[in-house]
């Protein structure tokens, strides 16, 4: 089965056992996640103009928007950013407008066909003047490699969906910020969460003799 199958089973178990579900269905998790917005504003001194996030179960975009909203309500900020969430093209139920029974994408953490926080995600995008869109696996992997090569950041492929989304809107000339605006991209997971993709994308190990000559010869090829 997939993530959605597992979630259904876990929900049934928690209904019949003294166990607590701690994923995006748990309101306390979202309350914790919303503090990301607090930290961003604290670091930048103001809210960004746009915030790009990967969308799987949709808890992050829902919670982060809640954080910005509470900051504005408290008078700590006078505006909120546009929220742009990106699903993988093969696992984009919100973009398609219907649950997907068998989602497919290399970005395992967002391979979800029926997000628990669907309404929260569409609310965040709609209320902020943002959008929920999708990016292909090829675009995700390009952003994944870009982050490693240019920024020295080793994230899981699902995390790179946010940067893939930014690169996509830049290429389309549809950047949702004023000139000189500030954009934040959330990376949700370390690369070691999904190491198989990194291993698959590297050159194979070439065994050589333990001699200087063999080493220099291998380096020259």
PDB file of C-alpha atoms in Angstrom:
ATOM      1  CA  UNK A   1       0.000   0.000   0.000  1.00  0.00           C
ATOM      2  CA  UNK A   2       0.920   3.684  -0.103  1.00  0.00           C
ATOM      3  CA  UNK A   3       0.904   6.561   2.391  1.00  0.00           C
ATOM      4  CA  UNK A   4      -2.844   7.057   2.155  1.00  0.00           C
ATOM      5  CA  UNK A   5      -3.485   3.368   2.864  1.00  0.00           C
ATOM      6  CA  UNK A   6      -1.166   3.508   5.865  1.00  0.00           C
ATOM      7  CA  UNK A   7      -2.817   6.665   7.180  1.00  0.00           C
ATOM      8  CA  UNK A   8      -6.234   5.047   6.982  1.00  0.00           C
ATOM      9  CA  UNK A   9      -5.015   2.063   8.983  1.00  0.00           C
ATOM     10  CA  UNK A  10      -3.296   4.224  11.590  1.00  0.00           C
ATOM     11  CA  UNK A  11      -6.435   6.311  12.049  1.00  0.00           C
ATOM     12  CA  UNK A  12      -8.456   3.160  12.674  1.00  0.00           C
ATOM     13  CA  UNK A  13      -5.904   1.926  15.194  1.00  0.00           C
ATOM     14  CA  UNK A  14      -5.957   5.192  17.152  1.00  0.00           C
ATOM     15  CA  UNK A  15      -9.747   5.030  17.311  1.00  0.00           C
ATOM     16  CA  UNK A  16      -9.583   1.698  19.103  1.00  0.00           C
ATOM     17  CA  UNK A  17      -6.381   2.011  21.146  1.00  0.00           C
ATOM     18  CA  UNK A  18      -4.971   4.449  23.679  1.00  0.00           C
ATOM     19  CA  UNK A  19      -2.566   5.853  21.106  1.00  0.00           C
ATOM     20  CA  UNK A  20      -2.128   9.393  19.809  1.00  0.00           C
ATOM     21  CA  UNK A  21      -1.789  10.240  16.145  1.00  0.00           C
ATOM     22  CA  UNK A  22       0.970  12.832  15.736  1.00  0.00           C
ATOM     23  CA  UNK A  23       0.907  13.566  12.015  1.00  0.00           C
ATOM     24  CA  UNK A  24      -0.818  16.495  10.293  1.00  0.00           C
ATOM     25  CA  UNK A  25      -4.223  15.391  11.574  1.00  0.00           C
ATOM     26  CA  UNK A  26      -3.096  16.263  15.085  1.00  0.00           C
ATOM     27  CA  UNK A  27      -3.877  19.937  15.830  1.00  0.00           C
ATOM     28  CA  UNK A  28      -0.948  20.187  18.236  1.00  0.00           C
ATOM     29  CA  UNK A  29       1.456  19.355  15.419  1.00  0.00           C
ATOM     30  CA  UNK A  30       0.144  22.239  13.341  1.00  0.00           C
ATOM     31  CA  UNK A  31       0.417  24.512  16.358  1.00  0.00           C
ATOM     32  CA  UNK A  32       4.093  23.625  16.562  1.00  0.00           C
ATOM     33  CA  UNK A  33       4.692  23.949  12.840  1.00  0.00           C
ATOM     34  CA  UNK A  34       3.197  27.446  12.701  1.00  0.00           C
ATOM     35  CA  UNK A  35       6.189  28.760  14.651  1.00  0.00           C
ATOM     36  CA  UNK A  36       8.200  28.474  11.423  1.00  0.00           C
ATOM     37  CA  UNK A  37       6.524  31.740  10.430  1.00  0.00           C
ATOM     38  CA  UNK A  38       7.592  33.306  13.729  1.00  0.00           C
ATOM     39  CA  UNK A  39      11.219  32.322  13.130  1.00  0.00           C
ATOM     40  CA  UNK A  40      11.212  33.590   9.551  1.00  0.00           C
ATOM     41  CA  UNK A  41       9.871  36.995  10.561  1.00  0.00           C
ATOM     42  CA  UNK A  42      12.328  37.112  13.448  1.00  0.00           C
ATOM     43  CA  UNK A  43      15.261  36.382  11.119  1.00  0.00           C
ATOM     44  CA  UNK A  44      14.199  38.700   8.297  1.00  0.00           C
ATOM     45  CA  UNK A  45      12.736  41.459  10.436  1.00  0.00           C
ATOM     46  CA  UNK A  46       9.611  41.380   8.268  1.00  0.00           C
ATOM     47  CA  UNK A  47       7.488  38.816   6.450  1.00  0.00           C
ATOM     48  CA  UNK A  48       8.715  37.727   3.020  1.00  0.00           C
ATOM     49  CA  UNK A  49       6.789  38.763  -0.062  1.00  0.00           C
ATOM     50  CA  UNK A  50       6.283  35.152  -1.103  1.00  0.00           C
ATOM     51  CA  UNK A  51       6.769  31.796   0.580  1.00  0.00           C
ATOM     52  CA  UNK A  52       7.246  28.626  -1.497  1.00  0.00           C
ATOM     53  CA  UNK A  53       6.652  25.206   0.091  1.00  0.00           C
ATOM     54  CA  UNK A  54       6.414  21.562  -0.964  1.00  0.00           C
ATOM     55  CA  UNK A  55       2.933  20.120  -0.497  1.00  0.00           C
ATOM     56  CA  UNK A  56       2.269  16.505   0.404  1.00  0.00           C
ATOM     57  CA  UNK A  57      -0.076  16.090   3.334  1.00  0.00           C
ATOM     58  CA  UNK A  58      -0.322  19.909   3.289  1.00  0.00           C
ATOM     59  CA  UNK A  59       0.365  20.458   6.979  1.00  0.00           C
ATOM     60  CA  UNK A  60       3.329  22.781   6.435  1.00  0.00           C
ATOM     61  CA  UNK A  61       1.602  25.320   4.213  1.00  0.00           C
ATOM     62  CA  UNK A  62      -1.484  25.232   6.436  1.00  0.00           C
ATOM     63  CA  UNK A  63       0.466  25.745   9.649  1.00  0.00           C
ATOM     64  CA  UNK A  64       2.875  28.349   8.276  1.00  0.00           C
ATOM     65  CA  UNK A  65      -0.008  30.448   6.978  1.00  0.00           C
ATOM     66  CA  UNK A  66      -1.618  30.184  10.396  1.00  0.00           C
ATOM     67  CA  UNK A  67       1.582  31.526  11.917  1.00  0.00           C
ATOM     68  CA  UNK A  68       1.675  34.549   9.623  1.00  0.00           C
ATOM     69  CA  UNK A  69      -2.015  35.175  10.268  1.00  0.00           C
ATOM     70  CA  UNK A  70      -1.537  35.141  14.026  1.00  0.00           C
ATOM     71  CA  UNK A  71       1.423  37.509  13.770  1.00  0.00           C
ATOM     72  CA  UNK A  72      -0.666  39.961  11.771  1.00  0.00           C
ATOM     73  CA  UNK A  73      -3.584  39.646  14.171  1.00  0.00           C
ATOM     74  CA  UNK A  74      -1.242  40.410  17.064  1.00  0.00           C
ATOM     75  CA  UNK A  75       0.057  43.507  15.292  1.00  0.00           C
ATOM     76  CA  UNK A  76       3.576  42.124  14.869  1.00  0.00           C
ATOM     77  CA  UNK A  77       3.419  42.390  11.058  1.00  0.00           C
ATOM     78  CA  UNK A  78       1.265  44.509   8.766  1.00  0.00           C
ATOM     79  CA  UNK A  79       1.033  42.091   5.846  1.00  0.00           C
ATOM     80  CA  UNK A  80       1.277  38.422   5.016  1.00  0.00           C
ATOM     81  CA  UNK A  81       3.187  36.743   2.183  1.00  0.00           C
ATOM     82  CA  UNK A  82       1.744  35.010  -0.816  1.00  0.00           C
ATOM     83  CA  UNK A  83       1.788  31.279  -0.174  1.00  0.00           C
ATOM     84  CA  UNK A  84       2.741  29.047  -3.094  1.00  0.00           C
ATOM     85  CA  UNK A  85       2.627  25.299  -2.613  1.00  0.00           C
ATOM     86  CA  UNK A  86       3.969  22.732  -5.048  1.00  0.00           C
ATOM     87  CA  UNK A  87       2.938  19.112  -5.387  1.00  0.00           C
ATOM     88  CA  UNK A  88       4.681  16.542  -7.551  1.00  0.00           C
ATOM     89  CA  UNK A  89       2.944  16.214 -10.924  1.00  0.00           C
ATOM     90  CA  UNK A  90       2.278  12.524 -10.361  1.00  0.00           C
ATOM     91  CA  UNK A  91       0.877  13.172  -6.893  1.00  0.00           C
ATOM     92  CA  UNK A  92      -1.084  16.390  -7.305  1.00  0.00           C
ATOM     93  CA  UNK A  93      -4.622  15.810  -6.021  1.00  0.00           C
ATOM     94  CA  UNK A  94      -5.171  19.458  -5.087  1.00  0.00           C
ATOM     95  CA  UNK A  95      -4.082  20.646  -8.529  1.00  0.00           C
ATOM     96  CA  UNK A  96      -6.230  17.994 -10.228  1.00  0.00           C
ATOM     97  CA  UNK A  97      -9.164  18.689  -7.939  1.00  0.00           C
ATOM     98  CA  UNK A  98      -9.644  15.062  -6.889  1.00  0.00           C
ATOM     99  CA  UNK A  99      -7.928  12.398  -4.768  1.00  0.00           C
ATOM    100  CA  UNK A 100      -5.417  10.261  -6.630  1.00  0.00           C
ATOM    101  CA  UNK A 101      -5.652   6.578  -5.833  1.00  0.00           C
ATOM    102  CA  UNK A 102      -2.115   5.668  -6.884  1.00  0.00           C
ATOM    103  CA  UNK A 103       0.165   8.714  -6.677  1.00  0.00           C
ATOM    104  CA  UNK A 104       3.559   8.317  -8.317  1.00  0.00           C
ATOM    105  CA  UNK A 105       6.670  10.451  -7.858  1.00  0.00           C
ATOM    106  CA  UNK A 106      10.315  10.053  -6.913  1.00  0.00           C
ATOM    107  CA  UNK A 107       9.656  12.561  -4.111  1.00  0.00           C
ATOM    108  CA  UNK A 108       8.521   9.980  -1.571  1.00  0.00           C
ATOM    109  CA  UNK A 109       7.608  12.400   1.222  1.00  0.00           C
ATOM    110  CA  UNK A 110       4.952  14.087  -0.928  1.00  0.00           C
ATOM    111  CA  UNK A 111       3.692  10.929  -2.649  1.00  0.00           C
ATOM    112  CA  UNK A 112       0.249  11.472  -1.166  1.00  0.00           C
ATOM    113  CA  UNK A 113      -3.053  11.146  -2.987  1.00  0.00           C
ATOM    114  CA  UNK A 114      -5.458  12.645  -0.457  1.00  0.00           C
ATOM    115  CA  UNK A 115      -3.850  15.284   1.811  1.00  0.00           C
ATOM    116  CA  UNK A 116      -5.098  15.521   5.383  1.00  0.00           C
ATOM    117  CA  UNK A 117      -4.848  19.329   5.315  1.00  0.00           C
ATOM    118  CA  UNK A 118      -6.292  19.802   1.821  1.00  0.00           C
ATOM    119  CA  UNK A 119      -8.696  22.574   2.868  1.00  0.00           C
ATOM    120  CA  UNK A 120      -6.007  24.332   4.865  1.00  0.00           C
ATOM    121  CA  UNK A 121      -3.685  24.385   1.860  1.00  0.00           C
ATOM    122  CA  UNK A 122      -6.270  25.762  -0.543  1.00  0.00           C
ATOM    123  CA  UNK A 123      -7.316  28.288   2.075  1.00  0.00           C
ATOM    124  CA  UNK A 124      -3.738  29.479   2.560  1.00  0.00           C
ATOM    125  CA  UNK A 125      -3.151  29.806  -1.167  1.00  0.00           C
ATOM    126  CA  UNK A 126      -6.486  31.459  -1.854  1.00  0.00           C
ATOM    127  CA  UNK A 127      -6.475  33.890   1.064  1.00  0.00           C
ATOM    128  CA  UNK A 128      -2.917  35.006   0.333  1.00  0.00           C
ATOM    129  CA  UNK A 129      -3.305  35.472  -3.403  1.00  0.00           C
ATOM    130  CA  UNK A 130      -0.953  32.563  -3.974  1.00  0.00           C
ATOM    131  CA  UNK A 131      -1.471  29.205  -5.656  1.00  0.00           C
ATOM    132  CA  UNK A 132      -1.123  25.443  -5.466  1.00  0.00           C
ATOM    133  CA  UNK A 133       0.710  24.122  -8.519  1.00  0.00           C
ATOM    134  CA  UNK A 134       2.806  21.103  -9.434  1.00  0.00           C
ATOM    135  CA  UNK A 135       6.290  20.352 -10.716  1.00  0.00           C
ATOM    136  CA  UNK A 136       7.562  17.310 -12.585  1.00  0.00           C
ATOM    137  CA  UNK A 137      10.003  14.785 -11.195  1.00  0.00           C
ATOM    138  CA  UNK A 138      12.567  16.141 -13.654  1.00  0.00           C
ATOM    139  CA  UNK A 139      12.098  19.659 -12.276  1.00  0.00           C
ATOM    140  CA  UNK A 140      12.350  18.357  -8.710  1.00  0.00           C
ATOM    141  CA  UNK A 141      15.595  16.503  -9.438  1.00  0.00           C
ATOM    142  CA  UNK A 142      17.063  19.529 -11.213  1.00  0.00           C
ATOM    143  CA  UNK A 143      16.358  21.666  -8.136  1.00  0.00           C
ATOM    144  CA  UNK A 144      17.673  18.877  -5.891  1.00  0.00           C
ATOM    145  CA  UNK A 145      20.985  18.857  -7.750  1.00  0.00           C
ATOM    146  CA  UNK A 146      21.068  22.660  -7.916  1.00  0.00           C
ATOM    147  CA  UNK A 147      20.763  22.938  -4.134  1.00  0.00           C
ATOM    148  CA  UNK A 148      23.579  20.448  -3.604  1.00  0.00           C
ATOM    149  CA  UNK A 149      25.877  21.917  -6.241  1.00  0.00           C
ATOM    150  CA  UNK A 150      25.291  25.642  -5.704  1.00  0.00           C
ATOM    151  CA  UNK A 151      24.287  25.902  -2.053  1.00  0.00           C
ATOM    152  CA  UNK A 152      25.869  22.833  -0.454  1.00  0.00           C
ATOM    153  CA  UNK A 153      22.447  21.777   0.824  1.00  0.00           C
ATOM    154  CA  UNK A 154      21.621  18.061   0.875  1.00  0.00           C
ATOM    155  CA  UNK A 155      17.840  17.837   1.120  1.00  0.00           C
ATOM    156  CA  UNK A 156      15.438  15.060   0.257  1.00  0.00           C
ATOM    157  CA  UNK A 157      13.834  15.312  -3.221  1.00  0.00           C
ATOM    158  CA  UNK A 158      10.433  16.273  -1.792  1.00  0.00           C
ATOM    159  CA  UNK A 159      11.969  19.336  -0.157  1.00  0.00           C
ATOM    160  CA  UNK A 160      13.353  20.479  -3.487  1.00  0.00           C
ATOM    161  CA  UNK A 161       9.806  20.862  -4.823  1.00  0.00           C
ATOM    162  CA  UNK A 162       9.686  24.341  -3.290  1.00  0.00           C
ATOM    163  CA  UNK A 163      12.805  25.486  -5.151  1.00  0.00           C
ATOM    164  CA  UNK A 164      11.620  23.686  -8.289  1.00  0.00           C
ATOM    165  CA  UNK A 165       8.432  25.715  -8.023  1.00  0.00           C
ATOM    166  CA  UNK A 166      10.385  28.949  -7.720  1.00  0.00           C
ATOM    167  CA  UNK A 167      12.545  28.107 -10.729  1.00  0.00           C
ATOM    168  CA  UNK A 168       9.381  27.267 -12.670  1.00  0.00           C
ATOM    169  CA  UNK A 169       7.651  30.592 -12.018  1.00  0.00           C
ATOM    170  CA  UNK A 170      10.874  32.494 -12.751  1.00  0.00           C
ATOM    171  CA  UNK A 171      11.154  30.728 -16.102  1.00  0.00           C
ATOM    172  CA  UNK A 172       7.510  31.508 -16.840  1.00  0.00           C
ATOM    173  CA  UNK A 173       8.085  35.165 -15.939  1.00  0.00           C
ATOM    174  CA  UNK A 174       5.345  35.043 -13.338  1.00  0.00           C
ATOM    175  CA  UNK A 175       7.248  35.891 -10.155  1.00  0.00           C
ATOM    176  CA  UNK A 176       4.690  36.908  -7.484  1.00  0.00           C
ATOM    177  CA  UNK A 177       6.846  39.588  -5.853  1.00  0.00           C
ATOM    178  CA  UNK A 178       7.736  43.220  -6.478  1.00  0.00           C
ATOM    179  CA  UNK A 179      11.233  44.053  -7.810  1.00  0.00           C
ATOM    180  CA  UNK A 180      13.739  43.385  -5.055  1.00  0.00           C
ATOM    181  CA  UNK A 181      11.177  41.400  -3.083  1.00  0.00           C
ATOM    182  CA  UNK A 182      12.006  38.680  -0.576  1.00  0.00           C
ATOM    183  CA  UNK A 183      11.214  35.017  -1.215  1.00  0.00           C
ATOM    184  CA  UNK A 184      11.494  32.134   1.242  1.00  0.00           C
ATOM    185  CA  UNK A 185      11.625  28.482   0.166  1.00  0.00           C
ATOM    186  CA  UNK A 186      11.001  25.866   2.835  1.00  0.00           C
ATOM    187  CA  UNK A 187      13.078  22.671   2.717  1.00  0.00           C
ATOM    188  CA  UNK A 188      11.309  20.135   4.881  1.00  0.00           C
ATOM    189  CA  UNK A 189      13.662  17.161   5.107  1.00  0.00           C
ATOM    190  CA  UNK A 190      17.350  16.189   5.176  1.00  0.00           C
ATOM    191  CA  UNK A 191      18.759  14.185   2.298  1.00  0.00           C
ATOM    192  CA  UNK A 192      19.417  11.207   4.563  1.00  0.00           C
ATOM    193  CA  UNK A 193      15.659  10.797   4.876  1.00  0.00           C
ATOM    194  CA  UNK A 194      15.681   9.534   1.282  1.00  0.00           C
ATOM    195  CA  UNK A 195      19.291   8.511   0.552  1.00  0.00           C
ATOM    196  CA  UNK A 196      18.518   6.078  -2.270  1.00  0.00           C
ATOM    197  CA  UNK A 197      17.974   8.930  -4.718  1.00  0.00           C
ATOM    198  CA  UNK A 198      21.386  10.427  -3.929  1.00  0.00           C
ATOM    199  CA  UNK A 199      23.104   7.060  -4.299  1.00  0.00           C
ATOM    200  CA  UNK A 200      21.340   6.401  -7.606  1.00  0.00           C
ATOM    201  CA  UNK A 201      22.534   9.720  -8.979  1.00  0.00           C
ATOM    202  CA  UNK A 202      26.231   9.286  -8.234  1.00  0.00           C
ATOM    203  CA  UNK A 203      28.947   7.565 -10.230  1.00  0.00           C
ATOM    204  CA  UNK A 204      29.813   4.008  -9.187  1.00  0.00           C
ATOM    205  CA  UNK A 205      32.828   3.360  -6.965  1.00  0.00           C
ATOM    206  CA  UNK A 206      35.840   2.226  -9.001  1.00  0.00           C
ATOM    207  CA  UNK A 207      38.199  -0.043  -7.053  1.00  0.00           C
ATOM    208  CA  UNK A 208      41.920   0.493  -7.702  1.00  0.00           C
ATOM    209  CA  UNK A 209      45.169  -0.856  -6.349  1.00  0.00           C
ATOM    210  CA  UNK A 210      46.490   0.906  -3.258  1.00  0.00           C
ATOM    211  CA  UNK A 211      49.342   2.594  -5.130  1.00  0.00           C
ATOM    212  CA  UNK A 212      50.078   6.189  -6.075  1.00  0.00           C
ATOM    213  CA  UNK A 213      50.380   5.244  -9.728  1.00  0.00           C
ATOM    214  CA  UNK A 214      46.961   3.589  -9.801  1.00  0.00           C
ATOM    215  CA  UNK A 215      45.403   6.583  -8.059  1.00  0.00           C
ATOM    216  CA  UNK A 216      46.842   9.170 -10.442  1.00  0.00           C
ATOM    217  CA  UNK A 217      45.884   7.035 -13.438  1.00  0.00           C
ATOM    218  CA  UNK A 218      42.297   6.769 -12.194  1.00  0.00           C
ATOM    219  CA  UNK A 219      42.156  10.512 -11.553  1.00  0.00           C
ATOM    220  CA  UNK A 220      43.269  11.197 -15.118  1.00  0.00           C
ATOM    221  CA  UNK A 221      40.464   9.159 -16.693  1.00  0.00           C
TER     222      UNK A 221
END
